PDB file of C-alpha atoms in Angstrom:
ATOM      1  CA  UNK A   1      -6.446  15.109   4.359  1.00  0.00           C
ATOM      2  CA  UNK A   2      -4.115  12.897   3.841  1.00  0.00           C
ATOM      3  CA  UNK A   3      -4.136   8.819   4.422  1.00  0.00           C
ATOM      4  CA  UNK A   4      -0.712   6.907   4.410  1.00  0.00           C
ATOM      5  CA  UNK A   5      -1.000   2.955   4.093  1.00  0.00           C
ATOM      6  CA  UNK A   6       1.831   0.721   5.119  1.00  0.00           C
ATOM      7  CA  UNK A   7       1.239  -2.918   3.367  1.00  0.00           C
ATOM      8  CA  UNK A   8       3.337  -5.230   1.518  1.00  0.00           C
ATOM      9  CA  UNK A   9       2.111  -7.343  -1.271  1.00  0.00           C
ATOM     10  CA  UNK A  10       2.404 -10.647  -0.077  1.00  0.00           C
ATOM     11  CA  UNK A  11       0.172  -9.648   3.193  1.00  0.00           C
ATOM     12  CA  UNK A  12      -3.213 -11.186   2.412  1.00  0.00           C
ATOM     13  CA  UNK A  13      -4.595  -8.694   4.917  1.00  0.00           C
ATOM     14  CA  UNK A  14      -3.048  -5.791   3.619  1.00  0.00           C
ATOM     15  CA  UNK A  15      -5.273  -6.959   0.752  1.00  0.00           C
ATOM     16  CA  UNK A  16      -8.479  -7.317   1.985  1.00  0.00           C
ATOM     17  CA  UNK A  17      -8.002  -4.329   4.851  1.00  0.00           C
ATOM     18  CA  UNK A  18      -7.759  -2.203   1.310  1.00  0.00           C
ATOM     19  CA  UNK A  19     -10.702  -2.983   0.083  1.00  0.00           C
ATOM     20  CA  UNK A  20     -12.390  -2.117   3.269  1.00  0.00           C
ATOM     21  CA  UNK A  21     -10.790   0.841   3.558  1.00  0.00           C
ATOM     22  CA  UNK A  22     -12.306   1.969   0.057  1.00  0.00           C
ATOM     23  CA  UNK A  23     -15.653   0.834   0.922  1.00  0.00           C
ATOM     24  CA  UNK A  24     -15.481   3.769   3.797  1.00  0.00           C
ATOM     25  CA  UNK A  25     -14.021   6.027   1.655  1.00  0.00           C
ATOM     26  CA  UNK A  26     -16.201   5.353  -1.661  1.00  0.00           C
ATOM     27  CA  UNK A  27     -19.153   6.476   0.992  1.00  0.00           C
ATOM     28  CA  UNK A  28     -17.104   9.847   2.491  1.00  0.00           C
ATOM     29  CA  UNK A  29     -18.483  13.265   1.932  1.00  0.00           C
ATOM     30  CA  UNK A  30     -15.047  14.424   1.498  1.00  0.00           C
ATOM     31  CA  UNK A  31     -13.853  11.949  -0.775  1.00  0.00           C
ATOM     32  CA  UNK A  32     -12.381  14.224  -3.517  1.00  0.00           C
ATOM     33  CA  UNK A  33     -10.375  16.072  -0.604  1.00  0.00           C
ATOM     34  CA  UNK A  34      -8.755  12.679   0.629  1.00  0.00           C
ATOM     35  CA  UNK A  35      -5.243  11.812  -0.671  1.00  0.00           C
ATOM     36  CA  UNK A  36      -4.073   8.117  -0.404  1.00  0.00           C
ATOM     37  CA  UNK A  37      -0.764   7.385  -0.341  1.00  0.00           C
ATOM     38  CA  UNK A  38       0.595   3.550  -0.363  1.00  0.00           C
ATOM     39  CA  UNK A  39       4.237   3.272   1.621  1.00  0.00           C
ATOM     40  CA  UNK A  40       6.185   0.175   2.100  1.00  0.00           C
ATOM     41  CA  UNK A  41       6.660  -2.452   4.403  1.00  0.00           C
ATOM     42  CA  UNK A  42       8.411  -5.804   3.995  1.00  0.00           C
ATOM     43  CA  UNK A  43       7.537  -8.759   5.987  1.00  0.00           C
ATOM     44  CA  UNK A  44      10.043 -10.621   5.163  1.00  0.00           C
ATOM     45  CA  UNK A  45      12.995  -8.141   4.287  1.00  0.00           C
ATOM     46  CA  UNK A  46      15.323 -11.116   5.024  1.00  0.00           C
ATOM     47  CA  UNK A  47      14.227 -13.618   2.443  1.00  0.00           C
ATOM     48  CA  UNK A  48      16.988 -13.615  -0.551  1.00  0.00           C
ATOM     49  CA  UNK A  49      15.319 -12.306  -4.242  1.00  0.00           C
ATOM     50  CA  UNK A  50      15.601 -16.008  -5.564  1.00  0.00           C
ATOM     51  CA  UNK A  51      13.955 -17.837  -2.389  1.00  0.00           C
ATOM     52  CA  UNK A  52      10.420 -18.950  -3.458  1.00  0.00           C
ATOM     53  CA  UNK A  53       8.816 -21.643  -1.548  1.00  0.00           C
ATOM     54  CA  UNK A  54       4.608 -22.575  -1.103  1.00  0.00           C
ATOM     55  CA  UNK A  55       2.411 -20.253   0.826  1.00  0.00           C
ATOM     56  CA  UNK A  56       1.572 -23.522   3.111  1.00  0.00           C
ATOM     57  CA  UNK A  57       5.461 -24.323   3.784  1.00  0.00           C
ATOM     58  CA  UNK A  58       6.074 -21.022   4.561  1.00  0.00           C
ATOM     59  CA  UNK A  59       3.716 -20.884   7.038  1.00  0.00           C
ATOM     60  CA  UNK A  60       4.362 -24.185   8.660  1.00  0.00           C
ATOM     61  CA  UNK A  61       8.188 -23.008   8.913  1.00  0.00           C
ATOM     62  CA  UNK A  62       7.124 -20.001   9.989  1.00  0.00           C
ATOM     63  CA  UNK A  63       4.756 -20.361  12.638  1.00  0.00           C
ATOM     64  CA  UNK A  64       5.327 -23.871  13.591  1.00  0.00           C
ATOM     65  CA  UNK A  65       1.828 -24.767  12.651  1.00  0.00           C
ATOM     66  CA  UNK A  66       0.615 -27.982  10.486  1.00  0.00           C
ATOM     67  CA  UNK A  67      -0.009 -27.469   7.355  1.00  0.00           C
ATOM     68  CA  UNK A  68      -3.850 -28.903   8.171  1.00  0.00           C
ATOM     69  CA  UNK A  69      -3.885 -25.621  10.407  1.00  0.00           C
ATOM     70  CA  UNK A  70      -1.975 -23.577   7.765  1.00  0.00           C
ATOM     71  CA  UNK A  71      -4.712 -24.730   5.391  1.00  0.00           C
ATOM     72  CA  UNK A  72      -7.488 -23.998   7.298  1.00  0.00           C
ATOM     73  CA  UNK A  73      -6.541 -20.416   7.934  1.00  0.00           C
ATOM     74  CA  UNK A  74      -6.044 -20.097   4.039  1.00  0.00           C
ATOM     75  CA  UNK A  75      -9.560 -21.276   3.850  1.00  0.00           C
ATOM     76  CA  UNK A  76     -10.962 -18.383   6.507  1.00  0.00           C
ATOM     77  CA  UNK A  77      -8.586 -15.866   4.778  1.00  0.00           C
ATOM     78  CA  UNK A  78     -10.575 -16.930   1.031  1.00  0.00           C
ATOM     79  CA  UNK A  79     -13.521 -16.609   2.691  1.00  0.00           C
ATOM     80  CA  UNK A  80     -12.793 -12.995   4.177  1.00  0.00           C
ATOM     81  CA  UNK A  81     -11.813 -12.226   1.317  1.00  0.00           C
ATOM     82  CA  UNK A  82     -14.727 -13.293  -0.757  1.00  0.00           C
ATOM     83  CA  UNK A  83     -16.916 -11.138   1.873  1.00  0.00           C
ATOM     84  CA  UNK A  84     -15.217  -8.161   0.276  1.00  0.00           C
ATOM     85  CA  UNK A  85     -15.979  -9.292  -3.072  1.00  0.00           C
ATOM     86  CA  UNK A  86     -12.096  -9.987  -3.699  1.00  0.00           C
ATOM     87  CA  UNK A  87     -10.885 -13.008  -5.251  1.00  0.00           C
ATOM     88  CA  UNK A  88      -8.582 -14.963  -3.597  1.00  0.00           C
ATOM     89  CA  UNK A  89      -6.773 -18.792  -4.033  1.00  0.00           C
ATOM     90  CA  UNK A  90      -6.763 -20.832  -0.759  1.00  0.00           C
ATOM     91  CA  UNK A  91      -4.517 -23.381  -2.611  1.00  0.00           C
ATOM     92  CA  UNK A  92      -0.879 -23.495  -4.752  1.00  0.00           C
ATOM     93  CA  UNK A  93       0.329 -20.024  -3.993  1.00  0.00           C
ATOM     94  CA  UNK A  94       4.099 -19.244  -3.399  1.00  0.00           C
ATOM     95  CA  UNK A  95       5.662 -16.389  -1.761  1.00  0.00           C
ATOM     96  CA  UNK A  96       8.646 -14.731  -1.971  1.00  0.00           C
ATOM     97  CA  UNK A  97      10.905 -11.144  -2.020  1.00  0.00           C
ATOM     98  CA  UNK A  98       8.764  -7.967  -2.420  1.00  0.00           C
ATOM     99  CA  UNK A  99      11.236  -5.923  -2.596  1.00  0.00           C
ATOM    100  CA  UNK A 100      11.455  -5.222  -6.355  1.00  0.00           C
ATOM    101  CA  UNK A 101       7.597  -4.504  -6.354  1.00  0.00           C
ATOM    102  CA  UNK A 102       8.228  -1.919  -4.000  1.00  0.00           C
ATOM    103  CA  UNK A 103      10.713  -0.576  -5.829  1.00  0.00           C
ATOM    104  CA  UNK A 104       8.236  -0.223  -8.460  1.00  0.00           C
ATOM    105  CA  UNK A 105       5.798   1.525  -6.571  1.00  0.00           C
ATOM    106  CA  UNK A 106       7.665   4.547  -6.039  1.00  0.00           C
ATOM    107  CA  UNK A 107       8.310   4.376  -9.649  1.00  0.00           C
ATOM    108  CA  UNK A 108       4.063   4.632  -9.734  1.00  0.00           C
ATOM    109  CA  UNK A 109       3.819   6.813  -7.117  1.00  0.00           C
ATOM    110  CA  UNK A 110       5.969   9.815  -9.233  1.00  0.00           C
ATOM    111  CA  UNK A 111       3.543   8.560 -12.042  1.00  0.00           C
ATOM    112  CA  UNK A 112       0.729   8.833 -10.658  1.00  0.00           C
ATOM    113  CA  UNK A 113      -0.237   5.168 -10.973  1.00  0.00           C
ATOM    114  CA  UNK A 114       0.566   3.943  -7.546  1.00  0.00           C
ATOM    115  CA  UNK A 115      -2.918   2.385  -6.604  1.00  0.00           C
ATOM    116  CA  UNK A 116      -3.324   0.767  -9.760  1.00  0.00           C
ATOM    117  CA  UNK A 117      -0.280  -1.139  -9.611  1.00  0.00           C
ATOM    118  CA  UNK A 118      -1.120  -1.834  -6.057  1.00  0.00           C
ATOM    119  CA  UNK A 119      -4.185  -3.477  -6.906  1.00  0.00           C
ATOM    120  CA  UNK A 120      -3.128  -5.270 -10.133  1.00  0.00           C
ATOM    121  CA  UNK A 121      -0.015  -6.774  -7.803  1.00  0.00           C
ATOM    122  CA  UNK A 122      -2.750  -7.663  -5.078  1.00  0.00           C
ATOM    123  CA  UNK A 123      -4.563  -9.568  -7.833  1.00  0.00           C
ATOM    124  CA  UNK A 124      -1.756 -11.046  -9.113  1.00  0.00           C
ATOM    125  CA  UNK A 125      -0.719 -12.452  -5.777  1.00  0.00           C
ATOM    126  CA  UNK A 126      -3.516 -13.459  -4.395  1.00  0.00           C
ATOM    127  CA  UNK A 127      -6.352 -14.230  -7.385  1.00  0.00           C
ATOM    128  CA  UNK A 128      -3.715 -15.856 -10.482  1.00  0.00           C
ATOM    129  CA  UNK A 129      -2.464 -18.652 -11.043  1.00  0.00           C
ATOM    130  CA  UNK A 130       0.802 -17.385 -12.578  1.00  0.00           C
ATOM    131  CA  UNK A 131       3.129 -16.434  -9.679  1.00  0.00           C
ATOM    132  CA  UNK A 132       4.824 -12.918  -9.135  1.00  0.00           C
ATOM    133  CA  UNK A 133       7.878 -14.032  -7.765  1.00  0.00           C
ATOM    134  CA  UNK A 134       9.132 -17.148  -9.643  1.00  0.00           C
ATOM    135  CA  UNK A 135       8.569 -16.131 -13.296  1.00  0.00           C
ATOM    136  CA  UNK A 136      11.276 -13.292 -13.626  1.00  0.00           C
ATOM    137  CA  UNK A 137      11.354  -9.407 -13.857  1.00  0.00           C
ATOM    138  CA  UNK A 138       9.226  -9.703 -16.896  1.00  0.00           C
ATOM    139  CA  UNK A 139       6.303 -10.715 -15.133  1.00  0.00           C
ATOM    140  CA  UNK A 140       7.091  -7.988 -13.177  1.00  0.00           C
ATOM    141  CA  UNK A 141       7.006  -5.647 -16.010  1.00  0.00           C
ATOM    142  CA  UNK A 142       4.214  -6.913 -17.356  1.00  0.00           C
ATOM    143  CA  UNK A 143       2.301  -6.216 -14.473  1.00  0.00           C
ATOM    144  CA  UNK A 144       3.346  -3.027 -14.816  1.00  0.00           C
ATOM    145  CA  UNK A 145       2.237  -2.187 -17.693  1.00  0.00           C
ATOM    146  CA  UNK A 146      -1.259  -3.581 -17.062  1.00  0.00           C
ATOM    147  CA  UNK A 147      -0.993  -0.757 -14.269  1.00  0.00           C
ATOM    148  CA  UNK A 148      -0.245   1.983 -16.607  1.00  0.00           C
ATOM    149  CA  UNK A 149       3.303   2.447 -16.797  1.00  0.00           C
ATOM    150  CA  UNK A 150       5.835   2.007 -19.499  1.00  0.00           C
ATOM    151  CA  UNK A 151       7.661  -1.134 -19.572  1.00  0.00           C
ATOM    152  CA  UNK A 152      10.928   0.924 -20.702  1.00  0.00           C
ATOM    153  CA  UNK A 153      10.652   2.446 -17.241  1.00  0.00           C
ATOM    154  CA  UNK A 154       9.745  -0.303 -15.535  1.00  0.00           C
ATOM    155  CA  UNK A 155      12.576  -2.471 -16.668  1.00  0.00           C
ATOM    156  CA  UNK A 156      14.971  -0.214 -16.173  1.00  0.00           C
ATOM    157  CA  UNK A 157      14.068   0.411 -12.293  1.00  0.00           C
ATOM    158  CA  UNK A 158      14.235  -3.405 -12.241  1.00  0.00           C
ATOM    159  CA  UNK A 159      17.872  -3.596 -13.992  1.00  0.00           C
ATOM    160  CA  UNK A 160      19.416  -1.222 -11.278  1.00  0.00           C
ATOM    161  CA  UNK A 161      19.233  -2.695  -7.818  1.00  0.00           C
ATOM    162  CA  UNK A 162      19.514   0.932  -5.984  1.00  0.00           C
ATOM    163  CA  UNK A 163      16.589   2.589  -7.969  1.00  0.00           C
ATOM    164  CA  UNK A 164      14.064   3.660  -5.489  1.00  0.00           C
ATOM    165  CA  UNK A 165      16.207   1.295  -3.106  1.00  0.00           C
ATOM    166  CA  UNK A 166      16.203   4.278   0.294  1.00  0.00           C
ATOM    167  CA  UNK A 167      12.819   5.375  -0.667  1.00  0.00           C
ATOM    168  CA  UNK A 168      11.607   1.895   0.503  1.00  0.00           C
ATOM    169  CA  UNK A 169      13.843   1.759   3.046  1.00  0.00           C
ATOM    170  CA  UNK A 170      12.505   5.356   4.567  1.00  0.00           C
ATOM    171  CA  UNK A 171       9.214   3.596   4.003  1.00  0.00           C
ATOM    172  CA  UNK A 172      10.030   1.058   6.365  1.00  0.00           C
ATOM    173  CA  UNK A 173      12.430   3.456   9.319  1.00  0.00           C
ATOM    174  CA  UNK A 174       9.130   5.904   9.083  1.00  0.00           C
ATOM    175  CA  UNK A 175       6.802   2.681  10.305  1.00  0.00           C
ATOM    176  CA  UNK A 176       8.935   1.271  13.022  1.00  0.00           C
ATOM    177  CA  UNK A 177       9.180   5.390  14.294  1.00  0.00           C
ATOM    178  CA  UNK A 178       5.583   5.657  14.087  1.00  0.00           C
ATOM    179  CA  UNK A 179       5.487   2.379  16.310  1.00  0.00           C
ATOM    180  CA  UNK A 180       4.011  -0.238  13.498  1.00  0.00           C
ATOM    181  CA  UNK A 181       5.426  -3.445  13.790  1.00  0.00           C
ATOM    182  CA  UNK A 182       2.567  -5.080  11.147  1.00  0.00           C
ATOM    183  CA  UNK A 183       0.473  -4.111   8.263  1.00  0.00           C
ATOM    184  CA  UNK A 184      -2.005  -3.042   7.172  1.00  0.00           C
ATOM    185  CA  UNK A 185      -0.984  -0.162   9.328  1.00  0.00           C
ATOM    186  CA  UNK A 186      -2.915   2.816   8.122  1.00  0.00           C
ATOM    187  CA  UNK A 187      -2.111   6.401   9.488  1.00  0.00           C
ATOM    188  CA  UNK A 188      -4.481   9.646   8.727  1.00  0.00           C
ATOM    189  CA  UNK A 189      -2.995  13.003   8.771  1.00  0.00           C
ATOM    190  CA  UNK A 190      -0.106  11.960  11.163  1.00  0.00           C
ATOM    191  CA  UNK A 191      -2.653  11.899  13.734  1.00  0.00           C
ATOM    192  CA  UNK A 192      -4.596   8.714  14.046  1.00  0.00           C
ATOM    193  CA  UNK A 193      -3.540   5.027  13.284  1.00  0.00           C
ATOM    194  CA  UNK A 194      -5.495   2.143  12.801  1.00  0.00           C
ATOM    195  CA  UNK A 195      -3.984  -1.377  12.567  1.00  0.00           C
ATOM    196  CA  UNK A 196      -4.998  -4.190  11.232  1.00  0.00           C
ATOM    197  CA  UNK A 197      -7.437  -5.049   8.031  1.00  0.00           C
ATOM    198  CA  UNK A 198     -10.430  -3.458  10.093  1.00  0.00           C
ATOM    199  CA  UNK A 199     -14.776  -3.757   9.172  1.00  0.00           C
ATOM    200  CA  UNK A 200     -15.067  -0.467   7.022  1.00  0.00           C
ATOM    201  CA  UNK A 201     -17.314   0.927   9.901  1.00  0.00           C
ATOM    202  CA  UNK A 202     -14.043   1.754  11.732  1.00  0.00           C
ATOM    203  CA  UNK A 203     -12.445   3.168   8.938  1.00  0.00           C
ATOM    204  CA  UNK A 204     -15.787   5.474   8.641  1.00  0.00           C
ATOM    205  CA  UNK A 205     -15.126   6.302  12.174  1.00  0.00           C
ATOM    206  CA  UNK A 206     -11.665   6.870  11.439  1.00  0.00           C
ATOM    207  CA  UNK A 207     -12.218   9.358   8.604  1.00  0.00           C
ATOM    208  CA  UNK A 208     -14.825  11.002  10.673  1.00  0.00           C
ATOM    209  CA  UNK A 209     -12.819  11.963  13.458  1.00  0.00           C
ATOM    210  CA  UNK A 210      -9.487  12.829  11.621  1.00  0.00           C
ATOM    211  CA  UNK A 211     -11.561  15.302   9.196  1.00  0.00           C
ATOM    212  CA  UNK A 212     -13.536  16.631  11.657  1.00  0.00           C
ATOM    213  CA  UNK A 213     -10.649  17.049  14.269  1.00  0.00           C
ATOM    214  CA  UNK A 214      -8.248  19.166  11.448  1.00  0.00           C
ATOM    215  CA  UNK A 215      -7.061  22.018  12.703  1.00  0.00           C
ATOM    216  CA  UNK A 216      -8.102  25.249  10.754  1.00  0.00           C
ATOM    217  CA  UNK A 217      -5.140  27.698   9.348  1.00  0.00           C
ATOM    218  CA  UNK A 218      -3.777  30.118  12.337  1.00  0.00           C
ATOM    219  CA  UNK A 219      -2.616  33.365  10.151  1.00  0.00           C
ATOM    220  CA  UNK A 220      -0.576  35.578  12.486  1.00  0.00           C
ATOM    221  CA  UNK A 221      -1.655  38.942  12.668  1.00  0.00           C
ATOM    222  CA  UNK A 222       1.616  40.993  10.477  1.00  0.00           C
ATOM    223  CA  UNK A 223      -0.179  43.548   9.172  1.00  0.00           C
ATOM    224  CA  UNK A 224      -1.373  44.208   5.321  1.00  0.00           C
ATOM    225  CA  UNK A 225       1.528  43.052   2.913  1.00  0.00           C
ATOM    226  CA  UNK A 226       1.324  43.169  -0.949  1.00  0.00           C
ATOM    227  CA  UNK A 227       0.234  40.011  -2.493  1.00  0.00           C
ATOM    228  CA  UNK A 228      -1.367  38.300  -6.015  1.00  0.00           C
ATOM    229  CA  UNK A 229      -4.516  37.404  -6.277  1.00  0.00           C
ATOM    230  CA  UNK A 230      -7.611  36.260  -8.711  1.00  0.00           C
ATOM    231  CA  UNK A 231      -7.951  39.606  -9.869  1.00  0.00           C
ATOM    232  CA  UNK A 232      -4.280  40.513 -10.282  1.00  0.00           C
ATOM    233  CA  UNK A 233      -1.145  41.927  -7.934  1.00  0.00           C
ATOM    234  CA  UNK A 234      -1.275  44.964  -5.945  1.00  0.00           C
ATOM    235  CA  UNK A 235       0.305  47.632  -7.148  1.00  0.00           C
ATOM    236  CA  UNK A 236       4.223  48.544  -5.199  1.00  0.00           C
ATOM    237  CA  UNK A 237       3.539  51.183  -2.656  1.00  0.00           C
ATOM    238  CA  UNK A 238       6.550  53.764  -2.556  1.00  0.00           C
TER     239      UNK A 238
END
């Protein structure tokens, strides 16, 4: 079975819905027969690469809140957080483009190294103090690395603008056709969705009902035909 997960790194939910997630999945019977797959989703596609401003501002701008109510929802989002055992600063974050760590991702993803990443930009974002969008590619790289991948290849997704450039872009087309218009938007075996940083019970439910719902194989009936198997190839009929 497979599990697609739209989320974008500067989504604080996206961050704590995936450690949810994993909590029902850690506790699956079919675990080892669950594929996860991270796809991307900007929420702020707009914002230029070199536009970094405070978490707070943003917000304020944003949603037309104060910052006393921008604050305070920090506050609840540290404390979900915390609940999942995640890290997670309330004050003095910044946000920016995510573009470029999508990028990467698909760079992961052929790699095999796509959730780490995830998870060490996640931390990155949310849990240190050094930012991931005003301190250069290199941070970027160096991230990266700490992930599992080599900073050669990194850097030189980072140095050409287009690398990976339509594969987020599908990314994104694929969400709005499958009728997401916010993350975390998680989708299991093109068959269910569930939106939204859900309690791990519903994810449970979730998996439940997707794996138990698959449809077995249908072989149609075309008569015996040679084949290979485990103990070796039939031999050519004349």
């Amino acid at each position: 079975m497979k599990v697609e997960i739209w989320s974008d790194i500067a989504c604080p939910w996206c961050y704590v819905g995936k450690a949810r997630f994993e909590k029902a999945l850690a506790a699956f019977p079919h675990r080892d027969r669950v594929e996860v797959v991270h796809r991307s989703f900007e929420l702020d596609p707009g914002r230029a690469k070199g536009d970094v401003q405070p978490v707070i501002t943003m917000l304020t701008k944003k949603y037309g809140m104060s910052e006393a109510q921008a604050q305070a929802g920090e506050e609840n989002l540290g404390a979900q957080a915390a609940a999942e055992g995640l890290e997670y600063r309330t004050r003095d974050r910044d946000h920016g483009n995510t573009f470029d760590m999508h990028r990467l991702l698909h760079l992961a993803k052929e790699q095999g190294r796509q959730d780490e990443l995830i998870q060490v930009l996640y931390r990155a974002n949310f849990a240190e103090e050094r930012s991931v969008f005003s301190e250069g590619e290199e941070r970027l790289v160096e991230l990266a690395v700490a992930a599992g991948l080599d900073a050669e290849d990194a850097r030189k997704v980072l140095a050409d603008p287009t690398a990976y450039a339509d594969d987020v872009r599908a990314d994104e087309r694929e969400a709005a056709e499958l009728g997401a218009n916010g993350v975390p938007f998680f989708v299991l075996d093109r068959k269910y969705g569930v939106s939204g940083a859900q309690p791990a019970e519903v994810f449970t439910q979730a998996l439940t009902q997707a794996w138990g719902e698959r449809s077995p194989l249908q072989l149609l009936d075309q008569g015996d035909a040679d084949a290979c198997g485990p103990d070796g190839c039939a031999v050519p009929r004349h």
